[in-house]
Short mmCIF file of C-alpha atoms in Angstrom, two decimals:
data_model
loop_
_atom_site.label_atom_id
_atom_site.label_comp_id
_atom_site.label_asym_id
_atom_site.label_seq_id
_atom_site.Cartn_x
_atom_site.Cartn_y
_atom_site.Cartn_z
CA MET A 1 90.24 74.24 -37.47
CA ILE A 2 89.16 77.31 -39.34
CA ASP A 3 86.90 78.30 -42.41
CA VAL A 4 84.50 75.53 -41.35
CA TYR A 5 80.60 76.09 -41.50
CA ALA A 6 78.77 75.94 -38.32
CA GLY A 7 77.03 72.59 -38.43
CA ALA A 8 79.21 70.74 -40.62
CA ILE A 9 79.89 67.06 -39.58
CA ILE A 10 83.03 65.24 -40.34
CA LEU A 11 84.30 61.68 -39.26
CA TRP A 12 86.97 62.00 -36.53
CA PRO A 13 89.62 59.18 -35.45
CA LEU A 14 90.37 60.12 -32.10
CA ASN A 15 88.68 60.08 -28.49
CA ARG A 16 89.50 63.59 -27.88
CA ILE A 17 87.28 66.29 -29.51
CA PRO A 18 89.05 69.61 -30.60
CA LEU A 19 87.76 73.00 -29.50
CA GLY A 20 84.65 74.54 -31.58
CA TRP A 21 83.41 70.83 -32.21
CA HIS A 22 81.08 68.57 -30.57
CA LEU A 23 80.38 64.67 -30.52
CA CYS A 24 77.48 63.67 -32.51
CA ASP A 25 75.81 61.97 -29.56
CA GLY A 26 72.25 63.81 -29.25
CA SER A 27 73.48 66.02 -26.28
CA LEU A 28 71.43 68.76 -25.19
CA LEU A 29 73.09 72.23 -25.66
CA ASN A 30 72.19 75.46 -24.03
CA ILE A 31 70.52 77.86 -26.67
CA ASN A 32 71.95 80.86 -25.36
CA GLU A 33 75.67 79.27 -25.35
CA TYR A 34 75.52 78.13 -29.11
CA GLN A 35 73.06 80.57 -30.55
CA LEU A 36 74.40 80.33 -34.16
CA LEU A 37 74.28 76.50 -34.14
CA TYR A 38 70.53 76.68 -32.86
CA VAL A 39 69.78 79.06 -35.67
CA LEU A 40 70.82 76.32 -38.18
CA LEU A 41 69.56 73.18 -36.34
CA GLY A 42 66.58 74.12 -34.49
CA LYS A 43 65.04 71.44 -32.72
CA LYS A 44 65.00 69.23 -35.70
CA TYR A 45 67.02 66.47 -33.62
CA GLY A 46 65.36 67.14 -30.26
CA GLY A 47 65.27 69.64 -27.36
CA ASP A 48 62.36 71.76 -26.24
CA GLY A 49 63.49 74.76 -28.59
CA VAL A 50 62.90 77.26 -25.65
CA THR A 51 66.08 76.58 -23.67
CA ASN A 52 68.10 73.66 -25.21
CA PHE A 53 68.27 71.92 -28.40
CA ALA A 54 69.61 68.65 -29.36
CA LEU A 55 72.76 67.50 -31.62
CA PRO A 56 72.20 64.89 -34.21
CA ASP A 57 72.73 61.22 -32.49
CA LEU A 58 75.13 59.23 -34.67
CA ARG A 59 76.23 56.76 -32.32
CA GLY A 60 76.21 53.24 -33.64
CA ARG A 61 74.35 54.64 -36.85
CA VAL A 62 75.47 54.65 -40.51
CA PRO A 63 74.03 58.11 -41.99
CA ILE A 64 72.27 57.92 -45.46
CA GLY A 65 71.05 60.34 -47.82
CA SER A 66 67.77 61.95 -47.42
CA GLY A 67 65.39 62.21 -50.22
CA GLN A 68 64.18 59.17 -52.51
CA GLY A 69 66.49 57.49 -54.92
CA PRO A 70 65.33 55.56 -57.94
CA ASN A 71 63.24 52.43 -56.56
CA LEU A 72 64.07 53.35 -53.14
CA THR A 73 62.16 54.26 -49.94
CA PRO A 74 61.95 58.00 -49.41
CA ARG A 75 63.82 59.62 -46.54
CA VAL A 76 63.10 62.87 -44.63
CA LEU A 77 65.97 64.70 -43.06
CA ALA A 78 66.70 63.52 -39.47
CA GLN A 79 64.53 60.45 -39.96
CA THR A 80 65.92 57.54 -38.11
CA GLY A 81 65.24 53.71 -39.25
CA GLY A 82 66.93 50.16 -39.12
CA GLN A 83 67.53 47.54 -36.52
CA GLY A 84 70.64 46.08 -35.07
CA ALA A 85 68.97 42.85 -34.85
CA HIS A 86 66.06 41.38 -36.34
CA THR A 87 63.52 38.55 -35.66
CA LEU A 88 61.77 37.24 -38.35
CA THR A 89 57.87 37.26 -38.42
CA LEU A 90 55.53 34.66 -39.87
CA ALA A 91 54.44 37.04 -42.55
CA GLU A 92 58.10 37.65 -43.38
CA MET A 93 59.21 33.87 -44.07
CA PRO A 94 59.14 32.58 -47.55
CA ALA A 95 56.34 30.62 -48.88
CA HIS A 96 57.23 26.99 -48.33
CA ILE A 97 55.79 23.47 -47.72
CA HIS A 98 57.04 20.59 -45.46
CA VAL A 99 56.78 17.21 -46.98
CA ALA A 100 56.41 14.18 -44.83
CA THR A 101 56.95 10.71 -46.12
CA THR A 102 57.36 7.36 -44.48
CA GLN A 103 58.28 4.02 -45.72
CA GLY A 104 57.43 0.63 -44.23
CA VAL A 105 55.26 -2.35 -44.41
CA ALA A 106 51.91 -2.37 -42.53
CA ASN A 107 50.81 -5.73 -41.27
CA VAL A 108 46.93 -5.58 -40.84
CA LYS A 109 45.68 -8.88 -39.15
CA ALA A 110 41.78 -9.45 -38.69
CA VAL A 111 40.18 -11.86 -36.34
CA LEU A 112 37.38 -14.14 -37.92
CA ASN A 113 35.13 -15.53 -34.99
CA VAL A 114 33.56 -18.78 -35.57
CA SER A 115 31.62 -21.26 -33.41
CA SER A 116 32.14 -24.95 -33.05
CA ALA A 117 28.55 -25.44 -32.53
CA ASN A 118 25.98 -26.74 -35.56
CA ALA A 119 24.74 -24.24 -37.71
CA SER A 120 21.05 -23.51 -36.97
CA GLN A 121 20.14 -20.86 -39.92
CA THR A 122 20.48 -20.68 -43.56
CA ALA A 123 20.90 -16.85 -44.13
CA ALA A 124 23.19 -14.41 -42.30
CA THR A 125 21.53 -12.12 -39.63
CA ALA A 126 22.95 -9.50 -37.76
CA ASN A 127 25.26 -10.75 -35.00
CA ALA A 128 25.50 -14.13 -36.86
CA THR A 129 28.58 -16.18 -36.55
CA LEU A 130 30.05 -18.77 -38.76
CA ALA A 131 29.20 -22.35 -37.27
CA THR A 132 29.51 -26.22 -38.49
CA ALA A 133 27.78 -26.40 -41.68
CA GLY A 134 25.38 -29.36 -42.30
CA SER A 135 21.79 -30.40 -43.06
CA GLY A 136 19.02 -31.27 -40.53
CA SER A 137 18.83 -30.37 -37.16
CA GLY A 138 19.29 -31.89 -33.70
CA ARG A 139 20.50 -35.65 -33.64
CA SER A 140 19.73 -35.79 -37.17
CA PHE A 141 22.25 -32.95 -37.97
CA ASN A 142 24.84 -34.06 -40.74
CA PRO A 143 27.87 -31.97 -40.60
CA VAL A 144 29.75 -31.01 -43.98
CA LEU A 145 33.49 -31.34 -44.36
CA LYS A 146 34.85 -27.72 -44.68
CA TYR A 147 38.06 -27.69 -42.68
CA GLY A 148 41.55 -29.13 -43.27
CA ASN A 149 45.26 -28.99 -42.33
CA SER A 150 46.72 -28.32 -45.96
CA ALA A 151 48.50 -25.23 -46.87
CA PRO A 152 46.30 -22.47 -48.26
CA THR A 153 46.45 -22.48 -52.40
CA VAL A 154 43.83 -19.81 -53.11
CA ILE A 155 43.55 -16.15 -52.41
CA LEU A 156 40.00 -14.82 -52.16
CA ASN A 157 39.15 -11.35 -53.33
CA SER A 158 40.55 -8.91 -50.90
CA LYS A 159 39.22 -5.20 -49.75
CA SER A 160 41.50 -2.12 -49.63
CA VAL A 161 42.05 -0.89 -46.30
CA ALA A 162 42.53 2.86 -45.88
CA ILE A 163 45.02 3.66 -42.84
CA SER A 164 45.29 7.48 -41.98
CA GLY A 165 46.74 9.54 -39.25
CA ASP A 166 48.68 12.49 -38.02
CA TYR A 167 52.19 13.09 -38.83
CA THR A 168 53.94 15.89 -36.88
CA ASN A 169 57.52 16.85 -38.06
CA SER A 170 60.07 17.62 -35.24
CA GLY A 171 60.65 21.43 -34.56
CA THR A 172 63.80 22.95 -35.23
CA GLY A 173 65.33 26.42 -34.84
CA GLY A 174 65.66 28.76 -31.91
CA GLY A 175 63.28 31.56 -32.80
CA GLY A 176 66.09 33.95 -31.98
CA SER A 177 67.06 37.28 -33.91
CA HIS A 178 69.76 37.74 -36.22
CA ASN A 179 72.40 40.26 -36.82
CA ASN A 180 71.30 42.90 -39.12
CA VAL A 181 74.40 44.89 -39.30
CA GLN A 182 76.61 45.52 -42.44
CA PRO A 183 80.49 45.15 -42.13
CA SER A 184 81.63 48.48 -40.19
CA PHE A 185 84.40 50.34 -38.59
CA ALA A 186 83.54 52.61 -35.89
CA LEU A 187 84.72 56.38 -35.80
CA ASN A 188 83.42 59.47 -34.28
CA PHE A 189 81.31 62.06 -35.94
CA ILE A 190 81.71 65.53 -34.65
CA ILE A 191 79.74 68.66 -35.35
CA CYS A 192 81.28 72.23 -35.67
CA THR A 193 79.69 74.36 -32.93
CA ASN A 194 81.69 77.60 -33.39
CA GLY A 195 81.85 78.29 -37.14
CA LEU A 196 81.08 80.37 -40.03
CA TYR A 197 77.58 81.08 -40.93
CA PRO A 198 76.90 79.56 -44.34
CA ASP A 199 75.66 81.37 -47.21
CA PHE A 200 72.75 79.43 -48.42
CA ASN A 201 71.23 79.28 -52.13
CA GLN A 202 68.22 80.99 -52.55
#
């Protein structure tokens, strides 16, 4: 392959790399052996810049244009980014609510304690109980009829009862990461290590 600028990167469909080219795999090259390529790349992609320098590492990566397109994030040359898999954080989840509803009938029963003894006071006091109503006291007590075996026919005024409690939704989901890779086709990126020195625009 001739008339190719040193540092040029192309796609290559084979595992065997031609002479004068190298796989873009982040390898460290000796500066003395690849002086022309080092002059072009420097240590932009890694290396100590004294005895070695690194090639771009495009394994498993998709190259994008540097700079800033309209309404896009700015990218500088040799910048890396992105993730093969990503786990959503709480801040990344869409705003949403969980509505919990329940249906059914709640039977509320109240126990009314009464006494079979004769009533002994005319006004209700703390801890007083219902007792046999009547007049008089002792042996002169005259009970009043107030109980029967007939079915109830009158509904007394009722009082609303508020029933509250905690309702917990059952959890779901595994909390794992999701694949974040676009449909792809794997090929090799190779870089020319022994080519022409390019003439640059002023």
